[in-house]
Amino acid sequence: MGQEPRIGVYICHCGINIAYKVDVEAVRDYASTLPYVVVARDYKFMCSNVGQEMIINDIRNYQLNRVVVASCSPRMHEKTFRKACEKGGLNPYFFQMASIREQVSWVHEDEVVATEKAKELIRAAVFRVIHHEPLEKRYVDINPNVLVIGGGIAGMQAALEIADAGKLVYLVEREPSIGGHMAKFDKTFPTLDCAACIMTPKMVSVGQHENIKLLTYAEVESVEGFIGNFKVRVRKKARFVDENKCTGCGECAKVCPVSLPNEFEYGMTNRKAIYRPFPQAVPNVFTITKEGWSPCRSACPANLNAHGYVKLAHEGKFEDAFALIMESVVLPATLGRACPAFCERECTRGEVGGSIHIRLIKRFIADWYYENVGTKPPFRVDELKNEKVAVVGAGPAGLSCAFYLAKEGYKVVIFEKEAEPGGMVKYAIPEYRVPKDVLAKDIEVIRNMGVEIKTNTPIGPDGLTIDELFAQGYKAIFLAIGAWKDRRLNVPGEDLDGIYTAIDFLRRVNSGERVKVGNKVAVIGGGNSAIDAARVAKRLGADVTVYYRRTRHEMPAFPEEVEAAIKEGIKFEFLTTPIGFEGNGKVEKMELIRMQLGEPDSSGRRRPVPIEGSNFKVDVDSVILAIGQVPDSEVFGKFGIKLNRDGTVYINPRTLETSRKGVFAGGDAVTGPSTIVEAIALGRKAAYYISEYLKKGSLDDVNFPSSLPTVDKRRVLERRKVEVIPRVKIKELPVEERISNFEEVELPLTEEEVKKDSGRCLDCAICCECKQCVKACEAKAIDHQQKDEIIEIEVGSIIVATGFKTFDPTPLRRYGYKKYPEVYTSIEFERLNNASGPTEGKIVMKNGKVPESVAIIHCVGSRDEKYHPYCSRVCCMYSMKYAHLIKEKTGAEVYEFYIDIRSPGKMYEEFYNRVQEEGVHFIRGKVAEVTDVAERPEEEGKLIVVAEDTLTGRILRVPVDMVILSVALEPADGAEELARILGIAQDKDGWFIELHPKLAPVSTASDGIFLAGCCQGPKDIPDTVAQASAAAAEALSLIMRGKVEIESATSYIDPEICVGCMQCKSVCPYSAIDYDPSLGVCVVNEVLCKGCGLCAATCPNKAITLRHFKNEQIFSELEGILL
Amino acid sequence: MKAVFYPGCTLETAAGYEESIKAVNKVLGIDLPELDDWNCCGATALFSVDKLLSLVFPARNLAKAEKEEAKWIVTPCNACYATLRKVKAILRENEALREKVNKALSAEGLFYRGSISIKHLLDFYLQSELFEGIKERIKKPLNGLRVATYYGCQYTRPITGEETDDPEVPNNLDRLLVALGAEVVDYSMKTYCCGAAQMVSHEKGCLKLINRIVRGAIKEGADVIVAICPMCQFNVELGESKLGYRVPVLYFTQLIGLSLGIPKKMLGLEKLMISSNPLLSKI
């Protein structure tokens, strides 16, 4: 600069705002004594034309190169005075302002103190301005696209105005359709126009406009950037329906089995899981509400869609239910009898009456299918493939893998070493649990899918080897050899006759052998095999005792099985284990020792510890050892397949492939003894991976289709009131009838019981993926695999039009909302009036009768200290509208209980008069309570409104049939979240704050973001539309300007001092700092820098300066104050 | 937890309240000693007569209880309960008044610290241990007897911070009676005023209030109205008799006693104006 500073100081009186407390003349005189001050003046209104001219002239006449104005806050007039300097030919940054109004005259009482402080602030400003440097003005381009958030009348109006002007608008609406609250109304005041008639043309225009990109069922997730340059991330939620294909025919909703309260009708009617909010929806497509997976489905090891088949059973669609079951599991009739039903343990119904009989319903469906359709599989093979796959073992895992591979079209052969297929189900599970013929039918279905089962064909030392199988042309092999080798106790006498191992014993009995067990049988163990063995031995006529080394609490057997065993007279002895057997060739005595529980072992259960000297002996005829099984896998180890230490087959946990390429394994062979359903799950998973392996060769990028998150039970129970309905008791054969034979113990449910029980389902996930909709949709528009879509858009301005919600009057218990059926909120009553509402537009009570008298209570939640102190503006008018409609439709007596009538709009007062002339009773007084306790005969059966009539001073009791509560308007749900995302503010009631309540009602303090409609404060439709047009005009004005000025002060990094530590780069919120490796320093990108100063504060070396806030400028200012 | 019992002036003449409290406490093994040399709390009347006296009377009882090192003062009467609570709240906020009151109390060597908690007898029985004890000793469950629980207006209001229940829809007595085997009806008059002392000066107005209380119970098919305050019980019983209704009004402790198998004689049932025989035949 070089030039000596020549400063002009101007002190404003601001009328009397400054002058009444600050001695402006004294301050002026003081200012003229400050260094470099060439001229000092005072004037009444510096911001006026005259004041500004003064500055401009002085710059010329006195060759000023610095200007200080002491007046109001820089927020008010810094721009004004900078412009004046510019007009005078001075760079606007040679200007400094001292605030002597907001900081001095408005906050100090003492005039002497005020004047002194004013002098100090001006001195500080003068000292600072000496060091100012000129800066260039900066502009950014405005992106002409506009984002409108909210598709109600405000959003639609704004969008149409902007789109008609030729600019692109993104309209984001979180509901499946646009229309907002206005779509719920019937007639609107004061003209009584039908809301739908005036709005649907707009909705259609929005839907069809070439400049409006409509994103419904979508929400704004994040907004970055600044005016003219916003980057917005929108999440378009999955509706599971293709918007481009759906024709809105509604056939899907007809067959959907899931009903839930309709949100659009405020719960007064139900809708289906696949729905359209109202018939005139735009876009006119359906949406599926799917909240995840129901707990039953998540709990099942095979993720079988229990929710889906239970709903289909309720509809009587047993064939479809069977197909749905077989999509995930095989052996449905077996599972319906022997599965431990993990699903039922998680069923939400369990808390309100007992879980759904998911297992028994599956049994019914399978039995029904076999009886009415047969054993043909419910699937067709689309495309036969050439590859052959070998499965070793025809147990549940092997059968499952084979079935699902055959379904894909592969040729599958199962090699089974026993005489019959079925594995443990056939040979270990007793017939009183799963009868022979039931399993046979289950296996028939698998055969009919094209699977070949070669029985009496072992793989191993006595038969084929793995190499031989590959040589025979099998491209992949699945090992499902189960866990058949019983563990041993390794105690003396274990090899005596009459001592059996459980699996061996059960296999013999299941093969038809009548094993002679004698009279006293001891079963050792606490798992399912032990109980099975015990109950079988009982049926063979013995007196059975089960000995277990821990307590009942630690027994791994299913509790229901233990219960049944006890009922059948089987005895239990806990905390004891055998240490030896005695006998002459055949066992006669068993020696046991008592145990106590010590520290927990690896299974988490407390380890049993023998008690010294507690030995005792018992007489036995037979002993059955059921202490666990391991896979008989030794031979497979020789085939190059890695085994774990306990004998289970080692696999890659993701792909189920063994250590040998092309050989997979699953079931008990991998997990150790487990459940049928877990084996079936692994079989199907292996089939998936084998198929992918055969198609792609490598399994690196292959993943099993993922699951959806499990729905939280709390949410389900909070959705609506759930009645406790107990489940039907499971019927069993009486003990006397079953104890000597192997007849099936559990009796089935009847068809009626199945339908009744499945009706108790709570639809946890809402959509159950039964796929009936897919079947019904001719346009093939349904896609259950659809995922949320993230859409990134760039816009220059944003209009917020997110509307309101109505106040929930439940806490005001004295009005009886939700207690008495005939108390409605205004918006609910609006739906009763609407022709597409729950009563088709007729005003009727829930009992079907037409009301003869209606009370309308004003100010519910509004003008109320405890809830909302503000007036909601529209309630008086809509209350009177209801009075008119009620009179017109029913002729009933109408009583309006008001505090004040607010009817300020065009034609509003006339409407009020008209309603009064129609004979509506207006009673001025707040309602104390709505009660159903009658005191006089004419009050019987009615709701009595008790209120004070303040104009006559009397307490009234007015009996009516129906009560309408005119509830307050509140900010819409999610307003707080949206305010945070956009960076705009909410006032104390939650409405978004405008820039200035009188002069800037549609702008916000965040440049480029505008407001329209009720989100800024409650208002009626005319005002909403006006605001929407105003916001559109502001947005268009911005677009027309093309550019907008942004902050000139940017950062500068001195390369001499910078060491390249990059701390500044990591804190910059605008990513405006880059590291230059060639220089080893950081550099500021001036285009992106917003002048926030964070980098300058962060730099540990003080290498960064923020222009216009340099150290010497700030220190000089401080000096001026502290002098 | 040391607790003292503050009977209040009306307990002795209440229809079986005192007897039933004593009998129930005996069976449950509860030792609840009476506050030594207690005085009338002044209730609502004294507040209109002399402000300082209306604070000193109740404060004396609180100070005496504190002197006995009690943590709780337990009262069976709603008015005493409300008065004691109100005084505690007033003296907590207003230091000047507290000084004056303590000056008055010093004449007897008493000092009010404000540490004592005020409990209604109902809440005393609902302490978890005692409540469990009651449940364990039930010999004759109330067999689905339909009860209308009448809390009166001062159990949950005014709100001073020590209340234990919802001001408009309280549930404590309901819980207790359900545990005894009764069926609590959906009664909307739970906290409606009975008119209290106005019964003497404005009988006609009070009868209107009693009318809606009793009609509410009749509408829900209640066999008995259960009260937790001598004033409430007296007003409702006397009032309804004048109106021609015959719904028995019992004290909650009498119902506890009946469920514990205590003989009627020991529960003072014969003192009731409206005979309890119809409901006794139901259980």
Coordinates of N, CA and C in Angstrom, one line a residue, chain A residues 99 138 167 199 209 370 424 436 447 538 540 555 737 749 784 830 841 982 1006 1039 1060 1065:
Chain A
S99 N -19.8 -1.2 16.5 CA -21.2 -1.3 16.9 C -21.4 -0.5 18.2
R138 N -15.8 -12.1 -4.5 CA -15.9 -13.5 -5.1 C -17.3 -13.9 -5.4
K167 N -37.3 -24.6 -15.2 CA -36.2 -25.1 -14.4 C -36.5 -26.5 -13.9
M199 N -57.2 -30.2 -5.9 CA -55.9 -30.6 -5.8 C -55.4 -31.7 -6.8
H209 N -45.3 -33.5 -15.3 CA -44.5 -32.4 -15.8 C -43.1 -32.8 -16.2
Y370 N -50.0 -84.3 1.2 CA -49.8 -85.7 0.8 C -51.1 -86.4 0.6
M424 N -30.6 -90.5 10.5 CA -31.0 -90.5 11.9 C -32.5 -90.5 12.1
K436 N -43.0 -94.4 10.3 CA -42.3 -94.8 9.1 C -42.9 -94.2 7.8
R447 N -37.4 -87.9 -4.2 CA -37.2 -88.8 -5.4 C -37.8 -88.2 -6.6
K538 N -39.0 -98.3 27.4 CA -40.3 -98.3 28.2 C -41.3 -99.1 27.4
L540 N -40.8 -101.2 25.3 CA -40.5 -102.7 25.2 C -40.8 -103.4 26.5
M555 N -29.7 -80.4 31.5 CA -29.9 -81.5 30.5 C -30.1 -80.8 29.1
E737 N -52.7 -95.5 26.8 CA -52.9 -95.9 25.4 C -51.6 -96.0 24.6
L749 N -53.5 -81.0 14.8 CA -54.5 -80.0 14.9 C -55.6 -80.3 13.8
H784 N -39.5 -58.5 -4.7 CA -39.2 -58.6 -3.3 C -37.7 -58.4 -3.0
E830 N -62.6 -35.5 9.6 CA -62.4 -35.1 8.2 C -62.5 -36.4 7.3
G841 N -68.1 -41.1 3.4 CA -68.6 -39.8 3.4 C -69.9 -39.6 4.3
L982 N -30.2 -29.8 7.3 CA -30.2 -28.6 6.5 C -29.4 -27.5 7.1
S1006 N -30.1 -19.5 6.5 CA -29.1 -20.2 5.6 C -29.5 -19.8 4.2
I1039 N -31.9 -17.9 -9.2 CA -31.5 -18.6 -10.4 C -31.2 -17.6 -11.5
G1060 N 4.2 -28.9 6.1 CA 3.5 -30.0 5.5 C 2.9 -31.1 6.4
K1065 N -5.4 -29.6 6.6 CA -6.2 -30.3 5.6 C -7.2 -31.2 6.2

